Structures are given as structure tokens and as C-alpha cells.
Backbone as JSON Lines, residues from 0, in Angstrom:
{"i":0,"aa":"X","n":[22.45,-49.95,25.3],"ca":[23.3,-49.34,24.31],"c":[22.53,-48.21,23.64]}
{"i":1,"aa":"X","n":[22.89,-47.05,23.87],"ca":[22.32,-45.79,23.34],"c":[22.81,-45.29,21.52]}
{"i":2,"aa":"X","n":[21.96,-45.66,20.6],"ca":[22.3,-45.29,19.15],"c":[22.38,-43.73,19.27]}
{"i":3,"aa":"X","n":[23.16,-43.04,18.8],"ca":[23.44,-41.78,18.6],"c":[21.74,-41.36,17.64]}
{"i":4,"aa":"X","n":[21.15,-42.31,16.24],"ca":[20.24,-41.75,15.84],"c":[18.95,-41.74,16.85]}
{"i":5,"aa":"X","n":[19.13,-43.01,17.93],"ca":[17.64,-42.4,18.63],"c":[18.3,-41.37,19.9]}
{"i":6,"aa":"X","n":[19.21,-41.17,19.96],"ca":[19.57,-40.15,21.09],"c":[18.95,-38.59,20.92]}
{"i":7,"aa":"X","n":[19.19,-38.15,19.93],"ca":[18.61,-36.93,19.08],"c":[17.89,-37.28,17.55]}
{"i":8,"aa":"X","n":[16.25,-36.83,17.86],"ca":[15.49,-37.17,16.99],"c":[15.8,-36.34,15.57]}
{"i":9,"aa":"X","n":[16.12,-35.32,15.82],"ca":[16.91,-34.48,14.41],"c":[18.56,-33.8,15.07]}
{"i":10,"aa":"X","n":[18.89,-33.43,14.01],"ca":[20.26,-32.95,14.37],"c":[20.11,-31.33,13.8]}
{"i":11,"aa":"X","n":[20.2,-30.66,14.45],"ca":[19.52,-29.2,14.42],"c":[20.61,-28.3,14.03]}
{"i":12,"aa":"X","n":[21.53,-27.83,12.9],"ca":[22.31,-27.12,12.35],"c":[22.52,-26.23,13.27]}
{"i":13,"aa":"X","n":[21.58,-25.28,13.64],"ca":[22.26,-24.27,14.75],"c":[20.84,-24.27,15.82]}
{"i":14,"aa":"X","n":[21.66,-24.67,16.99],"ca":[20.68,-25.5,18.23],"c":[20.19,-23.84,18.69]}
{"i":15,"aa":"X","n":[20.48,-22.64,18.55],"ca":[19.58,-21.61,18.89],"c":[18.78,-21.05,17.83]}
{"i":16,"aa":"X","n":[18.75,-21.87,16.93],"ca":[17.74,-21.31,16.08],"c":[16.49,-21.49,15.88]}
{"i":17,"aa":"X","n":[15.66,-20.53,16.57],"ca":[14.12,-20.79,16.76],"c":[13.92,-21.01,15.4]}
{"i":18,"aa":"X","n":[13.94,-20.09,14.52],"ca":[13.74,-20.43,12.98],"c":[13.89,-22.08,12.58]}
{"i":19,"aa":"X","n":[15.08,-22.9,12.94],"ca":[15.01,-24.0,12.59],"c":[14.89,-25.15,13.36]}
{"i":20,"aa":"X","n":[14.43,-24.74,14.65],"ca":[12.87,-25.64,15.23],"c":[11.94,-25.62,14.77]}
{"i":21,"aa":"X","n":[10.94,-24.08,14.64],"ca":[9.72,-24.36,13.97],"c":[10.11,-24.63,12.12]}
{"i":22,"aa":"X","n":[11.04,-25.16,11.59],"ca":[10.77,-25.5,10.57],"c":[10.56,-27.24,10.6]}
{"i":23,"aa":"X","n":[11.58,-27.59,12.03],"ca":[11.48,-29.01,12.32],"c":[10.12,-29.3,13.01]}
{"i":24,"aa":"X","n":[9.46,-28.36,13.6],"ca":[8.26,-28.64,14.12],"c":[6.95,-28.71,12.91]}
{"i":25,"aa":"X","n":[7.2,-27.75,11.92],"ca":[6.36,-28.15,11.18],"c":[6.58,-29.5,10.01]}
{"i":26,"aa":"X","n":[7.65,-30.07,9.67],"ca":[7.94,-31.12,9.28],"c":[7.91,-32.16,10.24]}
{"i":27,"aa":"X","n":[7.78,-32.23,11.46],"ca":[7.0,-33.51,12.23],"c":[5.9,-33.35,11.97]}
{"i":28,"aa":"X","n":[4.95,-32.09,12.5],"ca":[3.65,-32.55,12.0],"c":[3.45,-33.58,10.48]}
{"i":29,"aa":"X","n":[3.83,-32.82,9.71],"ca":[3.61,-33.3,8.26],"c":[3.93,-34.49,8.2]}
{"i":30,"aa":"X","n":[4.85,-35.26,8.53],"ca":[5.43,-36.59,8.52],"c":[4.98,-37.42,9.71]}
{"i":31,"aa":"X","n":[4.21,-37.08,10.64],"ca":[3.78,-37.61,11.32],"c":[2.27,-38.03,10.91]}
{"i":32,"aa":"X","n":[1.31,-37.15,10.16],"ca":[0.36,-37.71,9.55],"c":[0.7,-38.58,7.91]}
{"i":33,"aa":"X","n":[2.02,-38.39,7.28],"ca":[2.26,-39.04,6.36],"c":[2.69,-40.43,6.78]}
{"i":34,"aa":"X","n":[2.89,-40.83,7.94],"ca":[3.62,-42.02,8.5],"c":[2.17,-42.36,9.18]}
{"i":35,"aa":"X","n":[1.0,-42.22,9.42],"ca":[0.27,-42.65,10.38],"c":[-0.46,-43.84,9.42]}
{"i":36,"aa":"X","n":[-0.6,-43.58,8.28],"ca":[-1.18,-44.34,7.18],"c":[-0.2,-45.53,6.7]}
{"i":37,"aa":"X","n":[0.86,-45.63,7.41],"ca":[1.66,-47.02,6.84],"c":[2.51,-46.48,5.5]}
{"i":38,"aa":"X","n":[1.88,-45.78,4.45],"ca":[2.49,-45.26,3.54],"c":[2.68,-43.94,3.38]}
{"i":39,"aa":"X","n":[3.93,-43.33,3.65],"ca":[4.65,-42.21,3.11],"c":[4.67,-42.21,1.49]}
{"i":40,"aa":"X","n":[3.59,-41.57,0.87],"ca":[3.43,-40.83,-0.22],"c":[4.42,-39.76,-0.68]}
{"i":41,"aa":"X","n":[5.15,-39.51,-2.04],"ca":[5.91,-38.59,-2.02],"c":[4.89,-37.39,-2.62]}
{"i":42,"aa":"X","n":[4.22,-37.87,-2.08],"ca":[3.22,-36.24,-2.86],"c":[2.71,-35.51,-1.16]}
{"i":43,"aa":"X","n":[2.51,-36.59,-0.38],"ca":[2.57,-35.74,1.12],"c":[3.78,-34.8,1.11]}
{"i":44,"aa":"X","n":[5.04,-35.68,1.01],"ca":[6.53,-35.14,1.61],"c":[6.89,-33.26,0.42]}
{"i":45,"aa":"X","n":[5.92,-33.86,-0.75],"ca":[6.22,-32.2,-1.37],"c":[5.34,-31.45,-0.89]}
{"i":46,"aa":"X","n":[4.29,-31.44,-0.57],"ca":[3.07,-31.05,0.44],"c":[3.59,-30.32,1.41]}
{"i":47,"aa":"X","n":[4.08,-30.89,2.48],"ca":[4.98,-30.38,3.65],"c":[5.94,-29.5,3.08]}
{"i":48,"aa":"X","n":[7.35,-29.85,2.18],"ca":[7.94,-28.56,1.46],"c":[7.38,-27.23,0.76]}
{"i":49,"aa":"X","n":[6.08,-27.68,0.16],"ca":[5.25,-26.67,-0.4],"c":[4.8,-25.85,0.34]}
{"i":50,"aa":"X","n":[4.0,-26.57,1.71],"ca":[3.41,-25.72,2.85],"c":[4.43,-24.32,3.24]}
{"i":51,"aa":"X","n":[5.52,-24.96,3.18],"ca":[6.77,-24.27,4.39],"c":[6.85,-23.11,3.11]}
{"i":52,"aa":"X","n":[7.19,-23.3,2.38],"ca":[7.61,-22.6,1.28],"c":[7.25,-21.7,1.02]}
{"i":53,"aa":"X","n":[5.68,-21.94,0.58],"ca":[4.41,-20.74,0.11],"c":[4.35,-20.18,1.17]}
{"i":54,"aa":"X","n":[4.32,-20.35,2.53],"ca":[3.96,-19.48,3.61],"c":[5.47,-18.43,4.21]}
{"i":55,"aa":"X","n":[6.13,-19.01,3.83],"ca":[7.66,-18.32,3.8],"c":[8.01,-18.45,5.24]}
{"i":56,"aa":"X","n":[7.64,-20.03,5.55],"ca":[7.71,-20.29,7.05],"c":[9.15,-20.3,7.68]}
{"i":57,"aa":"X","n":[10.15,-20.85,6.51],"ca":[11.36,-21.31,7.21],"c":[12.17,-20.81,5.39]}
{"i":58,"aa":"X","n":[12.76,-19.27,5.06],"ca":[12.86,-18.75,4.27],"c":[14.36,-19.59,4.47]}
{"i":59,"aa":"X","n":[15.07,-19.29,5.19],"ca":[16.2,-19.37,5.11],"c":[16.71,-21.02,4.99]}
{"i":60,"aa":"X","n":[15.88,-22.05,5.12],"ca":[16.8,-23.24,5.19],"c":[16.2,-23.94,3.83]}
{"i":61,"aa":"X","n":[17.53,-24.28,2.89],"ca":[17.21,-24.56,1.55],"c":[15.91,-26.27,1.18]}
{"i":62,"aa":"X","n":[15.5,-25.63,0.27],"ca":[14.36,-26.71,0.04],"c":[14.62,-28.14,0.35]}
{"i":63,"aa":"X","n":[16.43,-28.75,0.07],"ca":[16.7,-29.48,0.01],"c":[16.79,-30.34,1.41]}
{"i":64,"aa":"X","n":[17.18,-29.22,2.77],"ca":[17.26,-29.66,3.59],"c":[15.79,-30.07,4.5]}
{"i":65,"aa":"X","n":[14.9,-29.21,3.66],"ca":[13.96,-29.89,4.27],"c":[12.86,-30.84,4.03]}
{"i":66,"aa":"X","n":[13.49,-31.69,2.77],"ca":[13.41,-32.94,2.36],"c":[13.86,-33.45,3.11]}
{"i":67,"aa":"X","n":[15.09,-33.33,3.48],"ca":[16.43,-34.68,4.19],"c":[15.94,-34.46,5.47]}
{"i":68,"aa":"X","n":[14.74,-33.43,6.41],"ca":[14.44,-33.13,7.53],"c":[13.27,-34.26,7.87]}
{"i":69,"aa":"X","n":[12.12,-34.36,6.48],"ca":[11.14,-34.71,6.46],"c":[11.45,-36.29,6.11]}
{"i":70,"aa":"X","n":[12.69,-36.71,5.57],"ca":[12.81,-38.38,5.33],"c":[13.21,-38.44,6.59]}
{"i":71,"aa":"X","n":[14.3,-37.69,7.57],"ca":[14.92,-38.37,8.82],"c":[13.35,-38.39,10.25]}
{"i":72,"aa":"X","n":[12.91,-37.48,9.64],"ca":[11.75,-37.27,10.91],"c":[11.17,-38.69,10.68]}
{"i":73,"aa":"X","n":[10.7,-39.05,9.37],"ca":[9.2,-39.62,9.14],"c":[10.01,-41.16,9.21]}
{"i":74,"aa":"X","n":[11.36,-41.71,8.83],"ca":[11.76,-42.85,9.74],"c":[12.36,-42.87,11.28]}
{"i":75,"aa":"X","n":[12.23,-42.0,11.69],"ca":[12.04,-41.68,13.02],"c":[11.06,-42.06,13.97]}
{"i":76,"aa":"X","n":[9.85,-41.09,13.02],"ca":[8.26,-41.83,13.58],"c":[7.94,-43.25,13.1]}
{"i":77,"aa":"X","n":[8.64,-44.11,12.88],"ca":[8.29,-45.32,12.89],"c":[9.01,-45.99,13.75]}
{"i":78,"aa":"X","n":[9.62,-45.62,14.67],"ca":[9.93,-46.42,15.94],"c":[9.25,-46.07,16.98]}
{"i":79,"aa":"X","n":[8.9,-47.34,18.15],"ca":[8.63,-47.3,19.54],"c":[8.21,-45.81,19.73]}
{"i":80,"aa":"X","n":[9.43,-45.14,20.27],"ca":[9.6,-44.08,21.0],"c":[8.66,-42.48,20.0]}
{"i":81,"aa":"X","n":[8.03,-43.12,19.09],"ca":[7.94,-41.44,18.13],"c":[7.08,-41.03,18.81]}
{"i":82,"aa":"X","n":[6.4,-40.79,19.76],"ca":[5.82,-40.09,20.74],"c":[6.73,-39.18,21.97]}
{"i":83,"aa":"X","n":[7.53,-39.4,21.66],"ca":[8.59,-38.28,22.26],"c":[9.55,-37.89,21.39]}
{"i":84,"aa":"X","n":[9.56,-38.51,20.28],"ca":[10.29,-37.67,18.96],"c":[9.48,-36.27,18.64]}
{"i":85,"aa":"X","n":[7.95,-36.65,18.61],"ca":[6.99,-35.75,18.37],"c":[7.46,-34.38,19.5]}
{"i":86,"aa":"X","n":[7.14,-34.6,20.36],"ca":[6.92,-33.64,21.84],"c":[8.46,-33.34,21.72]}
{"i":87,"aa":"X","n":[9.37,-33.84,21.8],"ca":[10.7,-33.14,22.12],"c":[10.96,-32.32,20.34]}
{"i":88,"aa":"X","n":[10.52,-32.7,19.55],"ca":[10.64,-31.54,18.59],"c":[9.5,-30.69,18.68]}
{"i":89,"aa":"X","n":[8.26,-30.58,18.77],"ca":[7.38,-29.35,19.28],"c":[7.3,-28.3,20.69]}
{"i":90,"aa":"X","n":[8.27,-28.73,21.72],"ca":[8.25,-28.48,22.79],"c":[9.05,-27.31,22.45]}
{"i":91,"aa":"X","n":[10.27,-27.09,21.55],"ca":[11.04,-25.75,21.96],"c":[10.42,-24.49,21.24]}
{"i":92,"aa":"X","n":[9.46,-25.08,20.31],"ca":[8.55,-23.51,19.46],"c":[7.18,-23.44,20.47]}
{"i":93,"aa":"X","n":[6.86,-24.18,21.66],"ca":[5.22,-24.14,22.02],"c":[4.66,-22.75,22.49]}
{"i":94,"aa":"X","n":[5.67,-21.9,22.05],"ca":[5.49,-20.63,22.66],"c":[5.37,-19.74,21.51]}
{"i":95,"aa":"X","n":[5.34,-20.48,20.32],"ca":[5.43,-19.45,18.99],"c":[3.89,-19.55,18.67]}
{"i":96,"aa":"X","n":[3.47,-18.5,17.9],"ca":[2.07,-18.63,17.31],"c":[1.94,-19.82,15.93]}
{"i":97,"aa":"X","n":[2.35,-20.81,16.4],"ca":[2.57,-21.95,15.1],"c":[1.16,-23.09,14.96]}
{"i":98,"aa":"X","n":[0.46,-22.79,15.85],"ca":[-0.56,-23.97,16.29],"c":[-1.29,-24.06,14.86]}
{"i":99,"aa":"X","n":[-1.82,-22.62,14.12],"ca":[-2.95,-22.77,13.54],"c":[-1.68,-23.4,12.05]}
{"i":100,"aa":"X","n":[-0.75,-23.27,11.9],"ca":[-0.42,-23.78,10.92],"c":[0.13,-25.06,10.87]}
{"i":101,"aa":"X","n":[0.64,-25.86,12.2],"ca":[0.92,-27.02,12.84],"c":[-0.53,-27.74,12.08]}
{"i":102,"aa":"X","n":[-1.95,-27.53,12.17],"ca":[-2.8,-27.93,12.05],"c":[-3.52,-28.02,10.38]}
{"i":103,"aa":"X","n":[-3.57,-26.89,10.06],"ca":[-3.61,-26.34,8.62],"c":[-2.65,-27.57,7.64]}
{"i":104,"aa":"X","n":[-1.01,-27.75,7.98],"ca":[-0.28,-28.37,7.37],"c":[-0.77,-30.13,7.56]}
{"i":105,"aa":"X","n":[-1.3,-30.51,8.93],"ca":[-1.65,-31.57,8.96],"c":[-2.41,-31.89,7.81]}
{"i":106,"aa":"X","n":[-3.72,-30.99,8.26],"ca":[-5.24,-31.27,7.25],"c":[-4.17,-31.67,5.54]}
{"i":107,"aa":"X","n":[-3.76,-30.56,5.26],"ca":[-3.67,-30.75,3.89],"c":[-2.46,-31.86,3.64]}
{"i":108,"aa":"X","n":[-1.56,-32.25,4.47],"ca":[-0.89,-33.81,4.35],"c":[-1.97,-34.64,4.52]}
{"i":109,"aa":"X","n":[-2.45,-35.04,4.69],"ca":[-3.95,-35.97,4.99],"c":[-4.46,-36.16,3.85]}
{"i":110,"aa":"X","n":[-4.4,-34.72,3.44],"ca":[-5.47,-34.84,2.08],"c":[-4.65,-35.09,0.6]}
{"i":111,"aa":"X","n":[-3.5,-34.61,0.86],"ca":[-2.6,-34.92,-0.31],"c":[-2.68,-35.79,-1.52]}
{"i":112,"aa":"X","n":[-2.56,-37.27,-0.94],"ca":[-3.05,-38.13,-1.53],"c":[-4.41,-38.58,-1.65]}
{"i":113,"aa":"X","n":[-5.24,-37.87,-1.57],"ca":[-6.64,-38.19,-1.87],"c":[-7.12,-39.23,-1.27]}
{"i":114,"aa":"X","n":[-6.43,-39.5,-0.46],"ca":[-7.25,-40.81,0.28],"c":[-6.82,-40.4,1.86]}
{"i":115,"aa":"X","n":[-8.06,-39.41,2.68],"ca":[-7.82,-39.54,3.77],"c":[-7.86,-40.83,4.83]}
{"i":116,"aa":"X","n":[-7.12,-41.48,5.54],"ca":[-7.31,-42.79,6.19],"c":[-7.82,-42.12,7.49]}
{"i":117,"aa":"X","n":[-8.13,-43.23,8.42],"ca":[-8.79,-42.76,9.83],"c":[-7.55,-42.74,10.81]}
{"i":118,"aa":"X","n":[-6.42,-43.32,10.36],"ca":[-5.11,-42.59,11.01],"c":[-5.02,-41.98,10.99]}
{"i":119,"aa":"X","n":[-4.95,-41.18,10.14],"ca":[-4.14,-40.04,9.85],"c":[-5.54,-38.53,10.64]}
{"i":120,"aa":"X","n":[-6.54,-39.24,10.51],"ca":[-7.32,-38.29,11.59],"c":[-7.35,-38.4,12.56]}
{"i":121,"aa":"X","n":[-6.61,-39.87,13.3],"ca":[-6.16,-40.0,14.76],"c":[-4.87,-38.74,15.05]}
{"i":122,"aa":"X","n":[-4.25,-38.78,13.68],"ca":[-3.23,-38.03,14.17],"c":[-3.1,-36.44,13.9]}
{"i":123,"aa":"X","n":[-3.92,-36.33,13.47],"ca":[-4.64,-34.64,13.59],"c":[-4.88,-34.47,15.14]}
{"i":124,"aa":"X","n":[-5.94,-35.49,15.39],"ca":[-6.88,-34.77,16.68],"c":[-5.65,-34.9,17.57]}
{"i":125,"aa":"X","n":[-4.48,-36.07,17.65],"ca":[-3.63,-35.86,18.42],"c":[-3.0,-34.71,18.54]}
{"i":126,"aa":"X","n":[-2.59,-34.38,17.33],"ca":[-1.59,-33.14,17.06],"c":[-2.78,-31.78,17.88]}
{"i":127,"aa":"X","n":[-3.73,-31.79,17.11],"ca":[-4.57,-30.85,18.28],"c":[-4.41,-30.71,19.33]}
{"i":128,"aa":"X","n":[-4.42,-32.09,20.17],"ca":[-4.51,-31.86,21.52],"c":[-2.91,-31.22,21.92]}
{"i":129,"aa":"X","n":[-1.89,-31.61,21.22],"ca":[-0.59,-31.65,21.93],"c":[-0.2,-30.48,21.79]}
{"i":130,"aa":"X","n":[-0.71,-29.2,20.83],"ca":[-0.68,-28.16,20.25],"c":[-1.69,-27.21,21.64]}
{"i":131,"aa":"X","n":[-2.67,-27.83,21.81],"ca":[-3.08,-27.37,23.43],"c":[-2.82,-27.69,24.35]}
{"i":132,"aa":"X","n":[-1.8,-28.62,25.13],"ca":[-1.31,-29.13,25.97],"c":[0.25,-28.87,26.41]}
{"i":133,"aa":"X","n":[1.27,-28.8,25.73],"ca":[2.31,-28.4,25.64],"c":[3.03,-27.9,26.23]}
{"i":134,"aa":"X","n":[3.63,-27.89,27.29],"ca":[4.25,-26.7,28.39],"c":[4.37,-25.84,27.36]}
{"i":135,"aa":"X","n":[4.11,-24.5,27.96],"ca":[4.74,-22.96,27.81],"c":[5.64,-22.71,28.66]}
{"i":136,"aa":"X","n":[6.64,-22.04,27.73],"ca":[8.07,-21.82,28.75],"c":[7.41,-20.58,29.94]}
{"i":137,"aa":"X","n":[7.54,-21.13,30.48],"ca":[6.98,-19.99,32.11],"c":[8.08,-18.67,32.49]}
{"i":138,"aa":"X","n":[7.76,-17.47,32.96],"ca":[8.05,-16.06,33.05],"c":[7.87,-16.31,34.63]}
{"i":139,"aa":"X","n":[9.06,-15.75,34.89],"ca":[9.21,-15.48,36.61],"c":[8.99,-14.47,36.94]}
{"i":140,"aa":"X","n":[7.91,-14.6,38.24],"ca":[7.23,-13.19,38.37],"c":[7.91,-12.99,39.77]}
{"i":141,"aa":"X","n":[8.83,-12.38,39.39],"ca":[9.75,-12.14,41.48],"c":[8.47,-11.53,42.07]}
{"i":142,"aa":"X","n":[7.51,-10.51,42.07],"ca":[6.42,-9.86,43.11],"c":[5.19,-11.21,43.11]}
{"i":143,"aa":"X","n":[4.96,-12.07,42.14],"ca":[4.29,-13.26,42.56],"c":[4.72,-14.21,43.72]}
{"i":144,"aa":"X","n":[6.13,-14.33,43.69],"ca":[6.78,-14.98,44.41],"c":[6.61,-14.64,45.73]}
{"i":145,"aa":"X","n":[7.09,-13.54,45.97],"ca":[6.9,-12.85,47.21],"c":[5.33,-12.63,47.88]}
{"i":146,"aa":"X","n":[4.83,-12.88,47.09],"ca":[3.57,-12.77,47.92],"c":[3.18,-14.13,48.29]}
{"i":147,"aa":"X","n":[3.02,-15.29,47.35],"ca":[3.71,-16.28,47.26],"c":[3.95,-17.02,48.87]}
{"i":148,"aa":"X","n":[4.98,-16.42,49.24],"ca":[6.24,-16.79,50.19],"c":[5.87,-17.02,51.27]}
{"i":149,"aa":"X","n":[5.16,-15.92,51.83],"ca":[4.42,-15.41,53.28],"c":[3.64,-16.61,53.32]}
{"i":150,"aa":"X","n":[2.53,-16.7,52.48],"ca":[1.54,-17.36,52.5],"c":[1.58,-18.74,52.93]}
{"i":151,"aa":"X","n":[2.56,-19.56,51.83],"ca":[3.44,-20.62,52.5],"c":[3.52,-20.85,54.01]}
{"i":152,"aa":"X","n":[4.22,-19.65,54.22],"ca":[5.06,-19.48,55.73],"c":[3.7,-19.76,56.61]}
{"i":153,"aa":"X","n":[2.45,-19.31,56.68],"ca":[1.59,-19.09,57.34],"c":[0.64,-20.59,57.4]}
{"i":154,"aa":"X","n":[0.57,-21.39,56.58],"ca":[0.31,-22.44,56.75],"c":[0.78,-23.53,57.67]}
């Protein structure tokens, strides 16, 4: 039996809006190190709004919604599956220059509450790695191909 809430890990207002992926990508990070510690702090969850805010990351989607982004993500990541909640919300920006602030936003959710745990630095170095790992949407090179082709053939 498929729940509609684990079917789609967020519900994305307008599904071509790069703008409001990487605002959902940077509110997983954030809620993903606020959830790694067992306790979601509400001084992380303004942390993450603050981040987005001051950096004028995601201008257009109101403060409010990305509270209600950062409560649906961060009981999200407490099921089974939040390892592909993670990746299927970072996968459609992995092509944006977002890494160094994906990371930046971690550190300082971590630190929020003054008590860094050793989760929550498991889930940095994770976020690191997945931030270098990530498919990049790939560019079709038709004259790669073709050269490509022959070569194949000749084997």
C-alpha cells in the first residue's frame, strides 16, 4: 500500500522551479543534520530560515513556507527510507553551484544549538560526500558519439 506522503518526499508548488528545489535542497540539508541528533531544536529550524534568507537564496518563497518545508522534510527524515528522501531532493539542483552552501548551512545547523553531537558530523561528512557524488545531468555530445560508434563497430 503506497501512502501518498511517502510517495513524494515534498510537494513542490511549481515542479519546474529550479528556484524551489534548491530552496528544498537546502532545507534537507538543514533538517537532515537537525534530525541526526534525535532532537530537532527550534533554534536549528530558524537557522536554516535565517541561512536561506540572509543569503537571498530562495527570495521568492515566503518565510512561512519554508518553515512548513523544513517541519515536512525533517519528519520525513525520520523514516526508513530518508536516504532517498535526501538524494531524490538534491538530485534535481546537482548541477547548480549549491555545494559550498549545502555545506556552510550544515556546519552552522550543527552548531546552532551549541551542542555539536557526533551525528550530526556523521551527517555533514555524508552530505559532503553526496554533494561530490551526485549524478550531473549529462550534455549530449552528437560528434562524441560518432566517433564513439565506429570504434564499437571495430571491436
Amino acid at each position: 500500500m503506497t501512502d501518498a506522503k511517502h510517495s513524494n518526499p515534498i510537494e513542490i508548488t511549481e515542479p519546474s522551479s529550479l528556484n524551489e528545489q534548491a530552496a528544498a535542497a537546502l532545507v534537507i540539508v538543514g533538517a537532515l543534520v537537525a534530525v541526526a541528533d534525535r532532537s530537532v531544536s527550534p533554534v536549528e529550524r530558524d537557522e536554516v530560515v535565517r541561512f536561506v534568507r540572509d543569503r537571498k537564496l530562495a527570495p521568492h518563497i515566503p518565510e512561512e513556507r519554508l518553515y512548513a518545508m523544513f517541519d515536512e522534510l525533517a519528519e520525513r527524515l525520520e523514516e526508513p527510507d530518508f536516504a532517498n528522501v535526501v538524494i531524490d531532493t538534491l538530485r534535481p539542483v546537482s548541477n547548480l553551484p549549491l555545494s559550498s552552501h549545502l555545506i556552510e548551512l550544515s556546519e552552522r545547523v550543527a552548531a546552532a544549538d551549541e551542542d555539536v553531537h557526533p551525528h550530526e558530523v556523521q551527517a555533514i561528512k555524508l552530505l559532503r560526500l553526496l554533494t561530490l557524488v551526485l549524478p550531473r545531468a549529462k550534455q549530449v555530445n552528437p560528434r562524441k558519439e560518432r566517433i564513439e560508434q565506429p570504434l564499437a563497430e571495430e571491436e
